[in-house]
Amino acid sequence: MTSLPRIYLDNAATSWPKPDGVYQAVDRYQREQGAPYGRGGYARAEHVRREVEAARLAVARLIGAAEPRRVIFTSGGTDALNLAIHGTLAEPAHVITTDHAHNSVLRPLTTLARQGRITLTRVAVSPSGEVDPAAFPAAWQRDTRLVVLTHASNVTGAIEPIEAIGRLARELGALVLVDAAQTLGELPLDVARLPIDLLAAPGHKGLLGPLGTGVLYVAPGVEEQLSPTRQGGTGSESELDMQPNSLPDKYESGNPNVPGILGLGAGARWLAEQGIERLRARTLERTVRLAAGLASIAGVRCIGPADATRRVGIVSFTLEGCDPHELAMMLDSGFGIEARAGLHCAPSAHRAAGTLDVGGTVRLSLGPFNDAHDIDAAIEAVRQIAGQGL
Ligand SMILES: Cc1ncc(COP(=O)(O)O)c(C=O)c1O
């Protein structure tokens, strides 16, 4: 680690820093509360239960879910996606996704396809990261059961038109699973209005909670088509040998990550207080500044939609003649800038953008605490590395 002041631009991997309330919630639980959730007949355990339910309510409010019990806590985005994918695909079926899909979608789907349990169609993404809803009807099959959309690519930041595609999928009778890993907490999201049956997201990125947290929202009635992928103790209906059918217990077996969930609740409340729309406007302005600054450097190629309103706070780029991993190391050691390099677990998005064969990109990703100084420092650092402005 360098002794330079830290400029963290890897918020698409996990957000940092967090609002103070997140640290306080985790610390308070660990030091003072320390009781199980939903399993103790004493006042402190009841207090913990109420706090976990308050966190569930905070997430439900943020996504417009009328019933908090439809928000299932998971250990991360991957866990939520695996539950949604494996839980809905018990019978042979056809699944559609796009080339934006992260490995946490692609790998479970490919595993099922290799086992002969599903067939899979991947809808192409344009080189700038656009997905055309008109491409979906051709992908359709009579047994299409699930459409998995990436709300925003973690490589290019490009936003998929989930509303148009989701409506089409619903008309044709498929379930719509949205991977909101790069949007929940950054873009306004209303599950009551949008055609979303299942919404999966990490709690540790845009929701500003700790690592080891995630959520899966299950729309009304969808629980009938979603089998639990784990069974175990829930602290409820303990006389039954079978998993309870009630929500959230159907999908939440075992002691949950209570300190993480309480931190996640504090993150969701902070976002609500600040206002997602206001934070989004700020991030958008900084994303435009970053993309324009990088694009002005000779040898730099930024990928993703030219129209910044169609992307989240992610700017991925290559520098001619420079390996992305080496570039990221130079940013860190020379300038204190922490950024991710490589394929970012989403190879097809790189194939579409033409960056697969050059080892991927360097990705700079913004969080609500990045200011204009961070952006300008990143642009200046790349300019210096590129050999300009020295
Ligand atoms: C688009 C996308 N989906 C899913 C995930 C997986 O989330 P997690 O790291 O919480 O398992 C990520 C994380 O990088 C992501 O960017």
XYZ file of C-alpha atoms and ligand atoms in Angstrom:
406
model
C 0.000 0.000 0.000
C 1.229 3.474 -0.783
C 1.414 6.256 1.785
C -0.355 8.597 -0.644
C -3.830 9.866 0.275
C -6.299 7.232 -0.820
C -8.572 7.957 -3.787
C -10.994 5.065 -3.970
C -12.563 4.572 -7.398
C -13.643 0.935 -7.158
C -17.178 1.443 -5.906
C -18.574 -0.955 -8.529
C -16.736 -3.745 -6.652
C -17.740 -2.579 -3.187
C -18.500 0.907 -1.969
C -16.197 2.862 0.332
C -16.398 4.874 2.469
C -19.773 4.188 4.040
C -21.980 6.704 5.841
C -21.061 6.958 9.547
C -24.381 5.377 10.520
C -23.275 2.130 8.817
C -20.110 1.821 10.905
C -22.046 2.750 14.050
C -24.780 0.162 13.413
C -22.225 -2.649 12.923
C -20.181 -1.570 15.938
C -23.238 -1.159 18.188
C -24.474 -4.620 17.315
C -21.082 -6.255 17.864
C -20.327 -4.502 21.157
C -23.716 -4.036 22.769
C -26.520 -5.970 21.142
C -24.972 -9.314 20.288
C -28.170 -11.377 20.397
C -29.649 -13.650 17.681
C -32.388 -12.609 15.278
C -35.810 -14.231 15.639
C -34.625 -16.925 18.008
C -34.567 -15.575 21.586
C -37.350 -15.099 24.114
C -35.671 -12.180 25.855
C -35.884 -8.433 25.419
C -32.502 -7.929 23.754
C -33.216 -10.574 21.134
C -36.606 -8.966 20.489
C -34.847 -5.628 20.071
C -32.471 -7.179 17.500
C -35.452 -8.690 15.669
C -37.090 -5.271 15.458
C -33.883 -3.684 14.167
C -33.491 -6.324 11.443
C -37.121 -5.739 10.436
C -36.442 -1.979 10.370
C -33.556 -2.663 7.948
C -35.895 -4.756 5.793
C -38.410 -1.918 5.810
C -35.728 0.603 4.821
C -34.753 -1.502 1.778
C -38.416 -2.144 0.897
C -39.153 1.598 0.964
C -36.150 2.347 -1.202
C -37.367 0.008 -3.960
C -41.085 0.772 -3.590
C -42.006 -2.687 -2.229
C -45.287 -2.521 -0.311
C -44.517 -5.611 1.788
C -41.117 -5.693 3.543
C -41.359 -9.498 3.977
C -40.736 -9.715 0.214
C -37.182 -8.462 0.769
C -35.000 -11.511 1.447
C -31.583 -10.953 2.991
C -28.753 -12.847 1.315
C -24.981 -12.936 1.626
C -24.460 -10.847 -1.520
C -25.511 -10.312 -5.112
C -24.208 -13.712 -6.224
C -26.174 -15.457 -3.490
C -29.377 -13.588 -4.419
C -28.910 -14.397 -8.131
C -28.217 -18.075 -7.418
C -31.379 -18.331 -5.334
C -33.409 -16.649 -8.067
C -31.916 -18.747 -10.894
C -31.789 -22.180 -9.255
C -35.045 -21.556 -7.392
C -37.068 -20.860 -10.543
C -35.492 -23.414 -12.879
C -36.438 -26.725 -11.309
C -38.134 -27.870 -14.546
C -36.488 -27.946 -18.014
C -36.872 -24.521 -19.613
C -35.400 -21.917 -21.905
C -33.698 -18.819 -20.466
C -32.742 -15.540 -22.108
C -30.058 -13.177 -20.894
C -27.828 -10.586 -22.528
C -24.126 -10.282 -23.130
C -23.975 -7.873 -20.181
C -24.467 -10.770 -17.790
C -21.969 -10.991 -14.943
C -20.451 -14.395 -14.144
C -22.808 -14.597 -11.165
C -25.580 -14.954 -13.775
C -23.654 -16.651 -16.594
C -22.053 -19.381 -14.511
C -25.219 -20.696 -12.818
C -27.009 -20.562 -16.179
C -24.154 -22.260 -18.041
C -23.939 -24.925 -15.333
C -27.641 -25.690 -15.770
C -27.264 -25.664 -19.559
C -24.310 -28.109 -19.426
C -26.362 -30.387 -17.184
C -28.997 -30.384 -19.943
C -31.529 -28.762 -17.629
C -32.026 -25.511 -19.557
C -31.327 -24.029 -22.948
C -29.846 -20.564 -23.017
C -29.971 -17.662 -25.458
C -27.753 -14.623 -25.033
C -28.970 -11.452 -26.718
C -26.133 -9.403 -28.200
C -24.995 -6.052 -26.870
C -23.761 -3.343 -29.257
C -20.096 -2.232 -29.050
C -21.179 0.834 -27.046
C -23.184 -1.318 -24.646
C -26.725 -0.823 -25.973
C -29.316 -3.605 -25.769
C -32.178 -3.400 -28.262
C -35.569 -4.621 -26.953
C -36.484 -5.417 -30.581
C -33.894 -8.237 -30.490
C -35.862 -10.162 -27.860
C -38.842 -11.542 -29.810
C -36.442 -13.460 -32.099
C -34.850 -15.044 -29.016
C -38.204 -16.215 -27.752
C -39.086 -19.904 -27.466
C -42.294 -21.581 -26.407
C -40.752 -22.726 -23.118
C -38.960 -19.483 -22.213
C -39.386 -19.308 -18.482
C -36.898 -16.719 -17.286
C -35.383 -13.521 -18.679
C -32.352 -12.274 -16.751
C -31.482 -8.629 -17.298
C -28.463 -6.690 -16.062
C -29.879 -3.328 -15.057
C -26.489 -1.737 -15.671
C -23.307 -3.342 -16.951
C -20.475 -3.458 -14.431
C -18.059 -3.087 -17.375
C -19.443 -0.176 -19.391
C -22.030 1.221 -16.993
C -24.629 0.954 -19.805
C -28.213 0.800 -18.568
C -30.438 -1.902 -20.098
C -33.984 -0.889 -21.057
C -35.493 -3.172 -18.418
C -38.950 -1.664 -18.639
C -39.449 -2.330 -22.354
C -37.885 -5.807 -22.241
C -39.634 -6.707 -19.008
C -43.071 -5.804 -20.384
C -42.435 -7.951 -23.433
C -41.269 -10.867 -21.299
C -44.292 -10.621 -19.049
C -46.690 -10.527 -22.024
C -45.065 -13.742 -23.195
C -45.392 -15.302 -19.755
C -41.786 -15.421 -18.537
C -40.424 -14.336 -15.183
C -38.200 -11.258 -15.179
C -35.096 -11.326 -12.980
C -33.168 -8.063 -12.763
C -29.566 -7.968 -11.576
C -29.453 -4.514 -9.981
C -25.901 -4.884 -8.639
C -24.798 -1.647 -10.279
C -28.006 0.343 -9.904
C -29.673 -0.255 -6.553
C -28.843 2.805 -4.483
C -27.676 4.757 -7.526
C -30.769 4.878 -9.749
C -34.357 5.285 -8.574
C -36.050 1.868 -8.756
C -39.736 1.167 -8.217
C -40.643 -2.514 -8.194
C -44.358 -1.696 -7.884
C -44.302 0.099 -11.236
C -41.645 -1.799 -13.171
C -42.141 -5.268 -14.692
C -39.823 -7.011 -12.238
C -40.554 -10.405 -10.685
C -37.236 -10.828 -8.922
C -34.682 -8.134 -8.139
C -31.247 -9.213 -6.921
C -28.591 -6.870 -5.569
C -25.587 -6.774 -3.275
C -26.006 -4.752 -0.088
C -22.354 -3.660 -0.101
C -22.254 -1.605 -3.296
C -24.823 1.151 -3.972
C -26.796 0.327 -0.821
C -23.653 1.232 1.152
C -23.891 -1.686 3.586
C -20.999 -3.969 4.626
C -19.605 -6.843 2.568
C -21.454 -10.105 3.054
C -24.893 -8.557 2.522
C -27.361 -8.701 -0.356
C -31.076 -8.711 -1.092
C -33.551 -10.530 -3.280
C -36.942 -8.903 -3.783
C -39.712 -11.403 -4.628
C -42.811 -9.879 -6.269
C -46.306 -10.910 -5.060
C -47.135 -14.472 -6.129
C -43.629 -15.215 -7.446
C -42.834 -17.150 -4.263
C -45.121 -19.884 -5.652
C -42.596 -20.325 -8.479
C -39.433 -19.893 -6.413
C -38.212 -22.893 -4.441
C -35.790 -22.316 -1.571
C -32.298 -23.554 -2.409
C -31.349 -24.030 1.246
C -33.370 -25.441 4.083
C -32.866 -25.117 7.816
C -33.778 -23.430 11.034
C -35.718 -20.185 10.867
C -36.778 -19.796 14.489
C -40.377 -20.156 13.267
C -42.734 -23.159 12.892
C -39.979 -25.293 14.439
C -42.348 -28.236 14.917
C -42.399 -28.752 11.111
C -39.894 -30.999 9.342
C -40.434 -28.954 6.207
C -39.290 -25.437 5.408
C -41.972 -22.851 6.331
C -43.840 -21.319 3.395
C -44.105 -17.867 4.930
C -41.878 -14.995 3.791
C -39.079 -14.225 4.421
C -38.487 -17.504 6.338
C -38.964 -19.656 3.248
C -35.643 -18.342 1.922
C -33.794 -17.294 5.106
C -32.469 -20.373 6.890
C -29.784 -20.216 9.543
C -28.569 -17.307 11.614
C -28.312 -14.316 9.287
C -25.514 -11.762 9.093
C -27.153 -9.467 11.646
C -24.335 -6.885 11.970
C -24.169 -6.672 8.180
C -27.937 -6.320 7.837
C -28.080 -3.562 10.456
C -25.300 -1.745 8.601
C -27.190 -2.248 5.346
C -30.328 -0.785 6.939
C -28.342 2.284 7.983
C -27.016 2.605 4.408
C -30.525 2.405 2.945
C -31.795 5.017 5.405
C -28.910 7.334 4.559
C -29.745 7.032 0.852
C -33.396 7.837 1.534
C -32.440 10.900 3.586
C -30.051 12.185 0.912
C -32.464 11.392 -1.934
C -31.475 8.965 -4.691
C -32.399 11.468 -7.427
C -30.131 14.122 -5.922
C -27.231 11.694 -5.493
C -27.730 10.402 -9.034
C -27.545 13.940 -10.455
C -24.226 14.457 -8.638
C -22.767 11.139 -9.772
C -23.888 11.781 -13.339
C -22.159 15.149 -13.407
C -18.918 13.568 -12.145
C -19.180 10.675 -14.579
C -19.494 13.101 -17.496
C -16.478 15.045 -16.232
C -14.425 11.872 -15.842
C -15.368 10.394 -19.224
C -14.725 13.687 -21.040
C -11.399 14.217 -19.274
C -10.147 10.718 -20.045
C -11.355 10.838 -23.637
C -9.306 14.021 -24.193
C -6.062 12.087 -23.549
C -4.365 10.729 -26.681
C -4.321 6.939 -26.695
C -7.254 6.578 -24.276
C -10.383 4.796 -25.437
C -13.419 4.978 -23.158
C -16.116 2.364 -23.708
C -19.841 2.588 -23.014
C -22.713 4.764 -24.215
C -21.832 8.268 -25.394
C -25.016 9.574 -23.769
C -24.148 9.775 -20.058
C -27.800 9.575 -18.993
C -27.732 5.988 -20.272
C -25.008 4.886 -17.914
C -24.191 4.687 -14.220
C -21.055 6.028 -12.536
C -18.636 3.652 -14.231
C -15.984 4.679 -16.748
C -13.964 1.842 -18.296
C -11.072 2.637 -20.583
C -7.936 1.366 -22.268
C -4.648 3.164 -22.868
C -2.959 2.222 -26.097
C 0.135 0.101 -25.539
C -0.473 -0.268 -21.795
C -1.693 -3.435 -20.093
C -4.744 -2.618 -17.921
C -3.300 -4.374 -14.848
C -0.046 -2.446 -15.156
C -1.949 0.789 -15.591
C -4.015 0.106 -12.463
C -0.820 -0.643 -10.539
C 0.727 2.637 -11.709
C -2.405 4.531 -10.666
C -2.157 2.982 -7.215
C 1.564 3.197 -6.580
C 2.115 6.593 -8.187
C -1.099 8.415 -7.367
C -2.993 6.538 -4.623
C -5.842 5.821 -7.034
C -7.523 2.476 -6.435
C -9.204 1.055 -9.526
C -10.006 -2.365 -10.886
C -8.406 -3.805 -14.018
C -9.205 -6.787 -16.217
C -12.461 -8.413 -17.259
C -14.506 -7.597 -14.140
C -16.163 -11.053 -14.212
C -18.125 -10.132 -17.346
C -16.247 -11.461 -20.407
C -19.075 -11.093 -22.950
C -19.452 -7.389 -22.229
C -15.760 -7.020 -23.105
C -16.189 -9.138 -26.227
C -18.956 -6.764 -27.355
C -16.851 -3.698 -26.577
C -13.774 -5.155 -28.318
C -11.681 -5.173 -25.127
C -11.518 -8.929 -24.457
C -8.319 -9.538 -26.406
C -6.436 -6.631 -24.832
C -6.951 -7.977 -21.303
C -10.021 -5.859 -20.530
C -10.030 -2.323 -19.234
C -9.230 -0.184 -16.250
C -12.512 0.635 -14.543
C -13.033 3.763 -12.488
C -16.300 3.600 -10.565
C -17.794 6.352 -8.468
C -19.630 6.365 -5.183
C -21.574 9.132 -3.465
C -18.494 10.319 -1.569
C -16.252 10.891 -4.596
C -15.800 14.601 -5.233
C -14.553 16.665 -8.153
C -11.026 16.519 -6.740
C -10.999 12.692 -7.062
C -12.146 12.957 -10.658
C -9.566 15.562 -11.612
C -6.814 13.612 -9.842
C -7.708 10.479 -11.826
C -7.716 12.341 -15.142
C -4.392 14.004 -14.341
C -2.857 10.676 -13.297
C -3.849 8.972 -16.546
C -2.601 11.995 -18.480
C 0.775 11.736 -16.791
C 1.008 7.999 -17.334
C 0.090 8.491 -20.962
C 3.128 10.749 -21.170
C 1.292 13.999 -21.556
C 1.285 17.071 -19.371
C 4.541 15.993 -17.728
C -23.435 -6.841 -12.422
C -23.065 -7.624 -11.187
N -23.823 -8.664 -10.829
C -23.556 -9.385 -9.729
C -22.470 -9.118 -8.930
C -22.177 -10.006 -7.746
O -22.352 -9.342 -6.509
P -21.583 -9.857 -5.201
O -20.175 -9.459 -5.357
O -22.265 -9.118 -4.067
O -21.783 -11.312 -5.085
C -21.646 -8.046 -9.265
C -20.448 -7.730 -8.438
O -19.410 -7.364 -8.894
C -21.961 -7.262 -10.416
O -21.206 -6.218 -10.778
